[in-house]
PDB file of C-alpha atoms in Angstrom:
ATOM      1  CA  SER A   1     110.873  82.480  97.472  1.00 86.00           C
ATOM      2  CA  PRO A   2     113.040  79.509  98.578  1.00 87.00           C
ATOM      3  CA  LEU A   3     113.467  81.120 101.999  1.00 85.00           C
ATOM      4  CA  VAL A   4     109.700  81.536 102.356  1.00 84.00           C
ATOM      5  CA  VAL A   5     109.149  77.884 101.425  1.00 86.00           C
ATOM      6  CA  LEU A   6     111.975  76.548 103.614  1.00 82.00           C
ATOM      7  CA  ARG A   7     110.773  78.359 106.728  1.00 80.00           C
ATOM      8  CA  ARG A   8     107.082  77.627 106.005  1.00 78.00           C
ATOM      9  CA  MET A   9     106.170  81.310 105.852  1.00 78.00           C
ATOM     10  CA  ALA A  10     103.675  80.979 102.999  1.00 75.00           C
ATOM     11  CA  PHE A  11     100.726  81.640 105.284  1.00 73.00           C
ATOM     12  CA  ILE A  12     102.471  84.732 106.669  1.00 76.00           C
ATOM     13  CA  GLY A  13     102.788  85.895 103.079  1.00 75.00           C
ATOM     14  CA  GLN A  14      99.038  85.477 102.663  1.00 75.00           C
ATOM     15  CA  GLY A  15      98.329  87.600 105.740  1.00 77.00           C
ATOM     16  CA  VAL A  16     100.776  90.323 104.736  1.00 81.00           C
ATOM     17  CA  SER A  17      99.546  90.392 101.128  1.00 79.00           C
ATOM     18  CA  HIS A  18      95.956  90.880 102.246  1.00 79.00           C
ATOM     19  CA  ALA A  19      97.110  93.732 104.478  1.00 81.00           C
ATOM     20  CA  ALA A  20      97.853  95.558 101.224  1.00 82.00           C
ATOM     21  CA  PHE A  21      94.098  95.707 100.663  1.00 81.00           C
ATOM     22  CA  ALA A  22      93.801  97.747 103.849  1.00 86.00           C
ATOM     23  CA  GLY A  23      96.635  99.912 102.551  1.00 85.00           C
ATOM     24  CA  VAL A  24      94.676 100.682  99.392  1.00 85.00           C
ATOM     25  CA  GLY A  25      91.724 101.692 101.553  1.00 86.00           C
ATOM     26  CA  LEU A  26      93.992 103.912 103.659  1.00 88.00           C
ATOM     27  CA  VAL A  27      95.216 105.613 100.490  1.00 86.00           C
ATOM     28  CA  ALA A  28      91.615 106.484  99.585  1.00 86.00           C
ATOM     29  CA  LEU A  29      91.003 107.767 103.117  1.00 87.00           C
ATOM     30  CA  ALA A  30      94.204 109.837 103.173  1.00 88.00           C
ATOM     31  CA  THR A  31      93.404 111.302  99.743  1.00 86.00           C
ATOM     32  CA  TRP A  32      89.965 112.343 100.915  1.00 85.00           C
ATOM     33  CA  LEU A  33      91.133 113.839 104.222  1.00 85.00           C
ATOM     34  CA  SER A  34      94.066 115.663 102.627  1.00 84.00           C
ATOM     35  CA  GLY A  35      91.949 117.216  99.897  1.00 81.00           C
ATOM     36  CA  GLY A  36      93.730 115.218  97.210  1.00 79.00           C
ATOM     37  CA  ALA A  37      97.289 115.952  98.378  1.00 79.00           C
ATOM     38  CA  ALA A  38      97.932 112.291  99.217  1.00 75.00           C
ATOM     39  CA  SER A  39      97.119 111.073  95.713  1.00 76.00           C
ATOM     40  CA  THR A  40     100.731 111.140  94.453  1.00 80.00           C
ATOM     41  CA  LEU A  41     102.391 107.856  93.522  1.00 76.00           C
ATOM     42  CA  LEU A  42     105.040 108.151  96.245  1.00 78.00           C
ATOM     43  CA  VAL A  43     102.498 108.715  99.016  1.00 82.00           C
ATOM     44  CA  ARG A  44     100.260 105.907  97.776  1.00 81.00           C
ATOM     45  CA  GLU A  45     103.041 103.356  97.557  1.00 81.00           C
ATOM     46  CA  CYS A  46     104.529 104.380 100.895  1.00 84.00           C
ATOM     47  CA  LEU A  47     101.150 103.983 102.621  1.00 86.00           C
ATOM     48  CA  VAL A  48     100.627 100.511 101.157  1.00 85.00           C
ATOM     49  CA  ALA A  49     104.206  99.502 101.992  1.00 84.00           C
ATOM     50  CA  ALA A  50     103.887 100.812 105.551  1.00 87.00           C
ATOM     51  CA  THR A  51     100.640  98.878 106.017  1.00 87.00           C
ATOM     52  CA  CYS A  52     102.205  95.635 104.786  1.00 85.00           C
ATOM     53  CA  VAL A  53     105.351  96.073 106.875  1.00 86.00           C
ATOM     54  CA  GLY A  54     103.260  96.957 109.927  1.00 86.00           C
ATOM     55  CA  ALA A  55     101.132  93.842 109.474  1.00 84.00           C
ATOM     56  CA  GLY A  56     104.221  91.682 109.076  1.00 82.00           C
ATOM     57  CA  LEU A  57     105.890  93.137 112.174  1.00 82.00           C
ATOM     58  CA  GLY A  58     102.676  92.681 114.144  1.00 80.00           C
ATOM     59  CA  ILE A  59     102.519  89.019 113.187  1.00 77.00           C
ATOM     60  CA  ALA A  60     106.198  88.571 114.066  1.00 74.00           C
ATOM     61  CA  TRP A  61     105.722  90.257 117.458  1.00 76.00           C
ATOM     62  CA  LEU A  62     102.694  88.161 118.338  1.00 71.00           C
ATOM     63  CA  SER A  63     104.517  84.988 117.332  1.00 66.00           C
ATOM     64  CA  ARG A  64     107.646  85.873 119.302  1.00 65.00           C
ATOM     65  CA  ARG A  65     105.885  86.891 122.487  1.00 57.00           C
ATOM     66  CA  ASP A  66     103.462  83.949 122.325  1.00 55.00           C
ATOM     67  CA  VAL A  67     100.551  86.330 122.830  1.00 54.00           C
ATOM     68  CA  THR A  68      98.622  84.089 120.442  1.00 59.00           C
ATOM     69  CA  ARG A  69      99.377  81.384 117.907  1.00 68.00           C
ATOM     70  CA  ALA A  70     100.945  82.553 114.662  1.00 67.00           C
ATOM     71  CA  ASP A  71      98.217  81.074 112.473  1.00 72.00           C
ATOM     72  CA  THR A  72      95.543  82.767 114.588  1.00 77.00           C
ATOM     73  CA  ALA A  73      97.303  86.141 114.346  1.00 74.00           C
ATOM     74  CA  ILE A  74      97.649  85.755 110.572  1.00 78.00           C
ATOM     75  CA  GLY A  75      93.972  84.876 110.216  1.00 78.00           C
ATOM     76  CA  VAL A  76      92.913  87.909 112.238  1.00 79.00           C
ATOM     77  CA  VAL A  77      95.160  90.212 110.187  1.00 79.00           C
ATOM     78  CA  LEU A  78      93.861  88.717 106.921  1.00 79.00           C
ATOM     79  CA  VAL A  79      90.184  89.117 107.794  1.00 83.00           C
ATOM     80  CA  GLY A  80      90.617  92.549 109.373  1.00 84.00           C
ATOM     81  CA  ALA A  81      92.608  93.868 106.423  1.00 82.00           C
ATOM     82  CA  MET A  82      90.126  92.635 103.835  1.00 82.00           C
ATOM     83  CA  ALA A  83      87.073  93.897 105.720  1.00 86.00           C
ATOM     84  CA  GLY A  84      88.675  97.221 106.670  1.00 86.00           C
ATOM     85  CA  GLY A  85      90.042  97.849 103.189  1.00 85.00           C
ATOM     86  CA  PHE A  86      86.700  97.128 101.554  1.00 85.00           C
ATOM     87  CA  ALA A  87      84.882  99.431 103.983  1.00 88.00           C
ATOM     88  CA  LEU A  88      87.366 102.266 103.448  1.00 86.00           C
ATOM     89  CA  LEU A  89      87.157 101.930  99.671  1.00 84.00           C
ATOM     90  CA  ARG A  90      83.370 102.088  99.764  1.00 85.00           C
ATOM     91  CA  VAL A  91      83.277 105.087 102.125  1.00 85.00           C
ATOM     92  CA  ALA A  92      86.303 107.136 101.059  1.00 85.00           C
ATOM     93  CA  GLY A  93      86.839 105.912  97.488  1.00 83.00           C
ATOM     94  CA  PRO A  94      84.100 107.975  95.785  1.00 83.00           C
ATOM     95  CA  LYS A  95      85.046 111.106  97.767  1.00 83.00           C
ATOM     96  CA  ALA A  96      88.722 110.707  96.851  1.00 83.00           C
ATOM     97  CA  ALA A  97      87.758 110.185  93.208  1.00 81.00           C
ATOM     98  CA  ALA A  98      85.739 113.402  93.233  1.00 82.00           C
ATOM     99  CA  LEU A  99      88.802 115.319  94.440  1.00 79.00           C
ATOM    100  CA  THR A 100      91.337 113.806  92.045  1.00 79.00           C
ATOM    101  CA  GLY A 101      89.118 113.285  89.012  1.00 76.00           C
ATOM    102  CA  THR A 102      90.204 109.655  88.694  1.00 76.00           C
ATOM    103  CA  PRO A 103      87.996 106.681  89.563  1.00 74.00           C
ATOM    104  CA  PRO A 104      88.959 104.603  92.594  1.00 71.00           C
ATOM    105  CA  PRO A 105      90.665 101.276  91.888  1.00 70.00           C
ATOM    106  CA  SER A 106      88.229  98.452  91.259  1.00 70.00           C
ATOM    107  CA  ILE A 107      88.136  95.515  93.645  1.00 71.00           C
ATOM    108  CA  GLU A 108      89.112  93.225  90.755  1.00 72.00           C
ATOM    109  CA  ALA A 109      92.189  95.339  89.932  1.00 71.00           C
ATOM    110  CA  VAL A 110      93.340  95.308  93.560  1.00 73.00           C
ATOM    111  CA  LEU A 111      92.814  91.570  93.969  1.00 72.00           C
ATOM    112  CA  PHE A 112      94.147  90.397  90.593  1.00 72.00           C
ATOM    113  CA  GLY A 113      96.468  93.199  89.481  1.00 70.00           C
ATOM    114  CA  SER A 114      96.524  95.617  86.583  1.00 68.00           C
ATOM    115  CA  ILE A 115     100.024  95.479  85.111  1.00 71.00           C
ATOM    116  CA  PHE A 116      98.936  97.163  81.868  1.00 68.00           C
ATOM    117  CA  ALA A 117      97.826 100.219  83.840  1.00 66.00           C
ATOM    118  CA  ALA A 118     101.281 100.688  85.391  1.00 69.00           C
ATOM    119  CA  GLY A 119     103.224 103.723  84.183  1.00 73.00           C
ATOM    120  CA  TRP A 120     106.856 104.779  84.281  1.00 79.00           C
ATOM    121  CA  GLY A 121     106.516 106.048  87.832  1.00 75.00           C
ATOM    122  CA  THR A 122     105.401 102.608  88.997  1.00 75.00           C
ATOM    123  CA  LEU A 123     108.286 101.025  87.089  1.00 80.00           C
ATOM    124  CA  VAL A 124     110.841 103.306  88.765  1.00 84.00           C
ATOM    125  CA  TRP A 125     109.296 102.742  92.198  1.00 81.00           C
ATOM    126  CA  SER A 126     109.180  98.950  91.760  1.00 82.00           C
ATOM    127  CA  SER A 127     112.752  98.858  90.470  1.00 87.00           C
ATOM    128  CA  GLY A 128     113.981 100.889  93.420  1.00 88.00           C
ATOM    129  CA  VAL A 129     112.203  98.705  95.967  1.00 87.00           C
ATOM    130  CA  GLY A 130     113.415  95.574  94.184  1.00 88.00           C
ATOM    131  CA  ALA A 131     116.997  96.824  94.295  1.00 92.00           C
ATOM    132  CA  LEU A 132     116.635  97.547  98.021  1.00 91.00           C
ATOM    133  CA  ILE A 133     115.322  94.010  98.638  1.00 90.00           C
ATOM    134  CA  LEU A 134     118.195  92.475  96.662  1.00 90.00           C
ATOM    135  CA  LEU A 135     120.779  94.605  98.481  1.00 93.00           C
ATOM    136  CA  ALA A 136     119.419  93.715 101.919  1.00 91.00           C
ATOM    137  CA  THR A 137     119.223  90.019 101.055  1.00 88.00           C
ATOM    138  CA  TRP A 138     122.798  90.032  99.788  1.00 89.00           C
ATOM    139  CA  TRP A 139     124.138  92.026 102.743  1.00 92.00           C
ATOM    140  CA  TRP A 140     122.611  89.681 105.328  1.00 89.00           C
ATOM    141  CA  ARG A 141     122.867  86.553 103.159  1.00 86.00           C
ATOM    142  CA  ARG A 142     124.970  84.544 105.621  1.00 88.00           C
ATOM    143  CA  PRO A 143     122.742  84.782 108.714  1.00 89.00           C
ATOM    144  CA  ILE A 144     119.601  84.473 106.566  1.00 87.00           C
ATOM    145  CA  THR A 145     120.874  81.314 104.840  1.00 83.00           C
ATOM    146  CA  PHE A 146     122.127  79.798 108.111  1.00 84.00           C
ATOM    147  CA  TRP A 147     118.791  80.456 109.800  1.00 85.00           C
ATOM    148  CA  ALA A 148     116.774  79.193 106.813  1.00 81.00           C
ATOM    149  CA  PHE A 149     118.514  75.800 106.700  1.00 78.00           C
ATOM    150  CA  ASP A 150     119.258  75.276 110.405  1.00 79.00           C
ATOM    151  CA  PRO A 151     117.532  77.704 112.819  1.00 77.00           C
ATOM    152  CA  GLY A 152     118.616  75.765 115.903  1.00 79.00           C
ATOM    153  CA  GLY A 153     122.243  75.656 114.858  1.00 82.00           C
ATOM    154  CA  ALA A 154     122.183  79.308 113.805  1.00 81.00           C
ATOM    155  CA  GLU A 155     120.996  80.378 117.257  1.00 80.00           C
ATOM    156  CA  SER A 156     123.672  78.317 118.991  1.00 82.00           C
ATOM    157  CA  PHE A 157     126.324  80.021 116.846  1.00 83.00           C
ATOM    158  CA  GLY A 158     125.124  83.474 117.910  1.00 83.00           C
ATOM    159  CA  VAL A 159     122.816  84.377 115.027  1.00 83.00           C
ATOM    160  CA  ARG A 160     119.964  86.591 116.232  1.00 86.00           C
ATOM    161  CA  VAL A 161     117.252  84.385 114.786  1.00 82.00           C
ATOM    162  CA  HIS A 162     114.359  86.630 115.859  1.00 82.00           C
ATOM    163  CA  ALA A 163     115.997  89.623 114.177  1.00 86.00           C
ATOM    164  CA  VAL A 164     116.642  87.593 111.018  1.00 87.00           C
ATOM    165  CA  ARG A 165     113.037  86.368 110.937  1.00 83.00           C
ATOM    166  CA  THR A 166     111.778  89.938 111.386  1.00 84.00           C
ATOM    167  CA  LEU A 167     114.071  91.125 108.583  1.00 88.00           C
ATOM    168  CA  LEU A 168     112.767  88.425 106.271  1.00 86.00           C
ATOM    169  CA  ILE A 169     109.156  89.366 107.067  1.00 83.00           C
ATOM    170  CA  VAL A 170     109.904  93.027 106.241  1.00 86.00           C
ATOM    171  CA  LEU A 171     111.516  92.001 102.946  1.00 88.00           C
ATOM    172  CA  LEU A 172     108.527  89.741 102.313  1.00 85.00           C
ATOM    173  CA  ALA A 173     106.170  92.678 102.853  1.00 84.00           C
ATOM    174  CA  LEU A 174     108.105  94.898 100.452  1.00 86.00           C
ATOM    175  CA  THR A 175     108.161  92.118  97.859  1.00 86.00           C
ATOM    176  CA  ILE A 176     104.393  91.835  98.115  1.00 83.00           C
ATOM    177  CA  VAL A 177     104.019  95.575  97.497  1.00 81.00           C
ATOM    178  CA  VAL A 178     105.895  95.147  94.213  1.00 82.00           C
ATOM    179  CA  ALA A 179     104.245  91.840  93.268  1.00 80.00           C
ATOM    180  CA  MET A 180     100.714  93.108  93.787  1.00 77.00           C
ATOM    181  CA  ARG A 181     101.198  95.519  90.871  1.00 72.00           C
ATOM    182  CA  ILE A 182     101.799  92.530  88.610  1.00 70.00           C
ATOM    183  CA  ALA A 183      99.471  89.841  89.905  1.00 71.00           C
ATOM    184  CA  GLY A 184      97.333  91.523  92.541  1.00 75.00           C
ATOM    185  CA  ILE A 185      96.936  90.756  96.213  1.00 76.00           C
ATOM    186  CA  VAL A 186      95.416  87.291  95.838  1.00 72.00           C
ATOM    187  CA  LEU A 187      98.031  85.973  93.402  1.00 76.00           C
ATOM    188  CA  ALA A 188     101.071  87.708  94.915  1.00 79.00           C
ATOM    189  CA  SER A 189     101.547  84.628  97.088  1.00 78.00           C
ATOM    190  CA  ALA A 190     101.991  82.538  93.910  1.00 81.00           C
ATOM    191  CA  ILE A 191     105.024  84.674  93.017  1.00 84.00           C
ATOM    192  CA  LEU A 192     106.401  84.164  96.523  1.00 85.00           C
ATOM    193  CA  ILE A 193     105.817  80.417  96.784  1.00 87.00           C
ATOM    194  CA  ALA A 194     105.747  78.672  93.391  1.00 90.00           C
ATOM    195  CA  PRO A 195     109.298  79.503  92.126  1.00 92.00           C
ATOM    196  CA  GLY A 196     110.968  78.454  95.379  1.00 91.00           C
ATOM    197  CA  ALA A 197     108.879  75.299  95.710  1.00 91.00           C
ATOM    198  CA  ALA A 198     109.669  74.355  92.102  1.00 92.00           C
ATOM    199  CA  ALA A 199     113.396  74.981  92.598  1.00 92.00           C
ATOM    200  CA  LEU A 200     113.478  72.913  95.796  1.00 90.00           C
ATOM    201  CA  ALA A 201     111.797  70.065  93.907  1.00 90.00           C
ATOM    202  CA  LEU A 202     114.732  70.054  91.473  1.00 90.00           C
ATOM    203  CA  SER A 203     117.713  70.609  93.788  1.00 87.00           C
ATOM    204  CA  ALA A 204     118.768  70.770  97.438  1.00 80.00           C
ATOM    205  CA  ARG A 205     121.899  72.920  97.018  1.00 83.00           C
ATOM    206  CA  GLY A 206     121.471  76.505  98.196  1.00 75.00           C
ATOM    207  CA  GLY A 207     123.095  78.389  95.334  1.00 81.00           C
ATOM    208  CA  ARG A 208     121.480  76.231  92.682  1.00 88.00           C
ATOM    209  CA  VAL A 209     118.071  76.566  94.329  1.00 89.00           C
ATOM    210  CA  LEU A 210     118.313  80.368  94.324  1.00 87.00           C
ATOM    211  CA  ALA A 211     119.351  80.456  90.654  1.00 90.00           C
ATOM    212  CA  LEU A 212     116.616  78.001  89.654  1.00 92.00           C
ATOM    213  CA  SER A 213     114.041  79.969  91.621  1.00 92.00           C
ATOM    214  CA  ILE A 214     114.827  83.167  89.736  1.00 91.00           C
ATOM    215  CA  ALA A 215     114.879  81.425  86.352  1.00 94.00           C
ATOM    216  CA  LEU A 216     111.646  79.513  86.975  1.00 93.00           C
ATOM    217  CA  GLY A 217     109.922  82.610  88.342  1.00 92.00           C
ATOM    218  CA  VAL A 218     110.770  84.590  85.213  1.00 92.00           C
ATOM    219  CA  ALA A 219     109.763  81.672  82.966  1.00 93.00           C
ATOM    220  CA  GLY A 220     106.431  81.217  84.731  1.00 91.00           C
ATOM    221  CA  THR A 221     105.687  84.939  84.576  1.00 88.00           C
ATOM    222  CA  LEU A 222     106.473  85.162  80.862  1.00 91.00           C
ATOM    223  CA  ALA A 223     104.438  82.025  80.145  1.00 91.00           C
ATOM    224  CA  GLY A 224     101.530  83.497  82.087  1.00 88.00           C
ATOM    225  CA  LEU A 225     101.705  86.753  80.139  1.00 87.00           C
ATOM    226  CA  VAL A 226     101.723  84.852  76.832  1.00 90.00           C
ATOM    227  CA  ALA A 227      98.752  82.779  77.997  1.00 87.00           C
ATOM    228  CA  SER A 228      96.877  85.906  79.027  1.00 85.00           C
ATOM    229  CA  PHE A 229      97.368  87.388  75.553  1.00 85.00           C
ATOM    230  CA  GLU A 230      96.402  84.220  73.717  1.00 87.00           C
ATOM    231  CA  LEU A 231      93.420  83.300  75.916  1.00 84.00           C
ATOM    232  CA  LYS A 232      92.317  86.904  76.501  1.00 83.00           C
ATOM    233  CA  LEU A 233      92.705  86.579  80.274  1.00 80.00           C
ATOM    234  CA  PRO A 234      93.695  89.296  82.732  1.00 78.00           C
ATOM    235  CA  PRO A 235      97.474  89.183  83.238  1.00 79.00           C
ATOM    236  CA  GLY A 236      97.311  88.457  86.978  1.00 78.00           C
ATOM    237  CA  PRO A 237      95.459  85.127  86.732  1.00 81.00           C
ATOM    238  CA  GLY A 238      97.555  84.227  83.672  1.00 84.00           C
ATOM    239  CA  ILE A 239     100.770  84.710  85.644  1.00 85.00           C
ATOM    240  CA  GLY A 240      99.372  82.701  88.536  1.00 85.00           C
ATOM    241  CA  LEU A 241      98.512  79.803  86.207  1.00 88.00           C
ATOM    242  CA  GLY A 242     101.934  80.027  84.569  1.00 90.00           C
ATOM    243  CA  LEU A 243     103.721  79.751  87.911  1.00 90.00           C
ATOM    244  CA  VAL A 244     101.539  76.827  89.012  1.00 91.00           C
ATOM    245  CA  ALA A 245     102.320  75.086  85.711  1.00 92.00           C
ATOM    246  CA  VAL A 246     106.053  75.612  86.290  1.00 93.00           C
ATOM    247  CA  TYR A 247     105.737  74.082  89.749  1.00 92.00           C
ATOM    248  CA  ALA A 248     103.803  71.086  88.397  1.00 92.00           C
ATOM    249  CA  VAL A 249     106.438  70.436  85.719  1.00 92.00           C
ATOM    250  CA  ALA A 250     109.260  70.766  88.267  1.00 92.00           C
ATOM    251  CA  ARG A 251     107.560  68.226  90.549  1.00 89.00           C
ATOM    252  CA  LEU A 252     107.222  65.770  87.655  1.00 90.00           C
ATOM    253  CA  VAL A 253     110.856  66.255  86.613  1.00 88.00           C
ATOM    254  CA  GLY A 254     112.067  66.011  90.201  1.00 79.00           C
ATOM    255  CA  ARG A 255     110.368  62.643  90.663  1.00 68.00           C
ATOM    256  CA  ALA A 256     111.693  61.272  87.381  1.00 58.00           C
TER     257      ALA A 256
END
């Protein structure tokens, strides 16, 4: 999250997160065309992850080659993913449901998450992907940190800044795949942005910012879950409100 905020990649996160909607539509299409064989958890998650990573790499390629402006590319990906995913769900969703005997995911569940519907398979998958993200971030922590705080200096010292940016976009895409199970596609960006922005409002030291980001992210998520129970809200919007509240408090404390 601090890396996303530092390098102003929040809008890229929005584009990649909405690509997950197209991934959900592709899952319905693949399930229908395969006669139900593609309905397993592994296939579903891999299709969504591949769609998000592909969207992120496409945005990175367009930005690097100056084929078009980055914000334009992100906007096109966002609109195309939402429209394409909705169309695929409407066309292939009922046919896939007839083959598997389970109803297709509702638009509300895709957009705002359905954490209470997650089973042990989803937990294992999310934990594995989370461990992979943590391992990759730790392994390449030096070039990533150098590039995040001083991209010009990093390039002059031999850091492959384009490769580092591409790596971060891939990790961002995988994070979104995990986060969308908790808060949905729309609010996944809150998980990516709010903790880092709150931590940067409280400190400017790298290690402290990372620690604060993790702590504030967990606190905001737990507060959102409590609020969702007490106010009878869906968990996704509750988590989003909890993270926004954490950011607001951090801004007030940081100015004090």
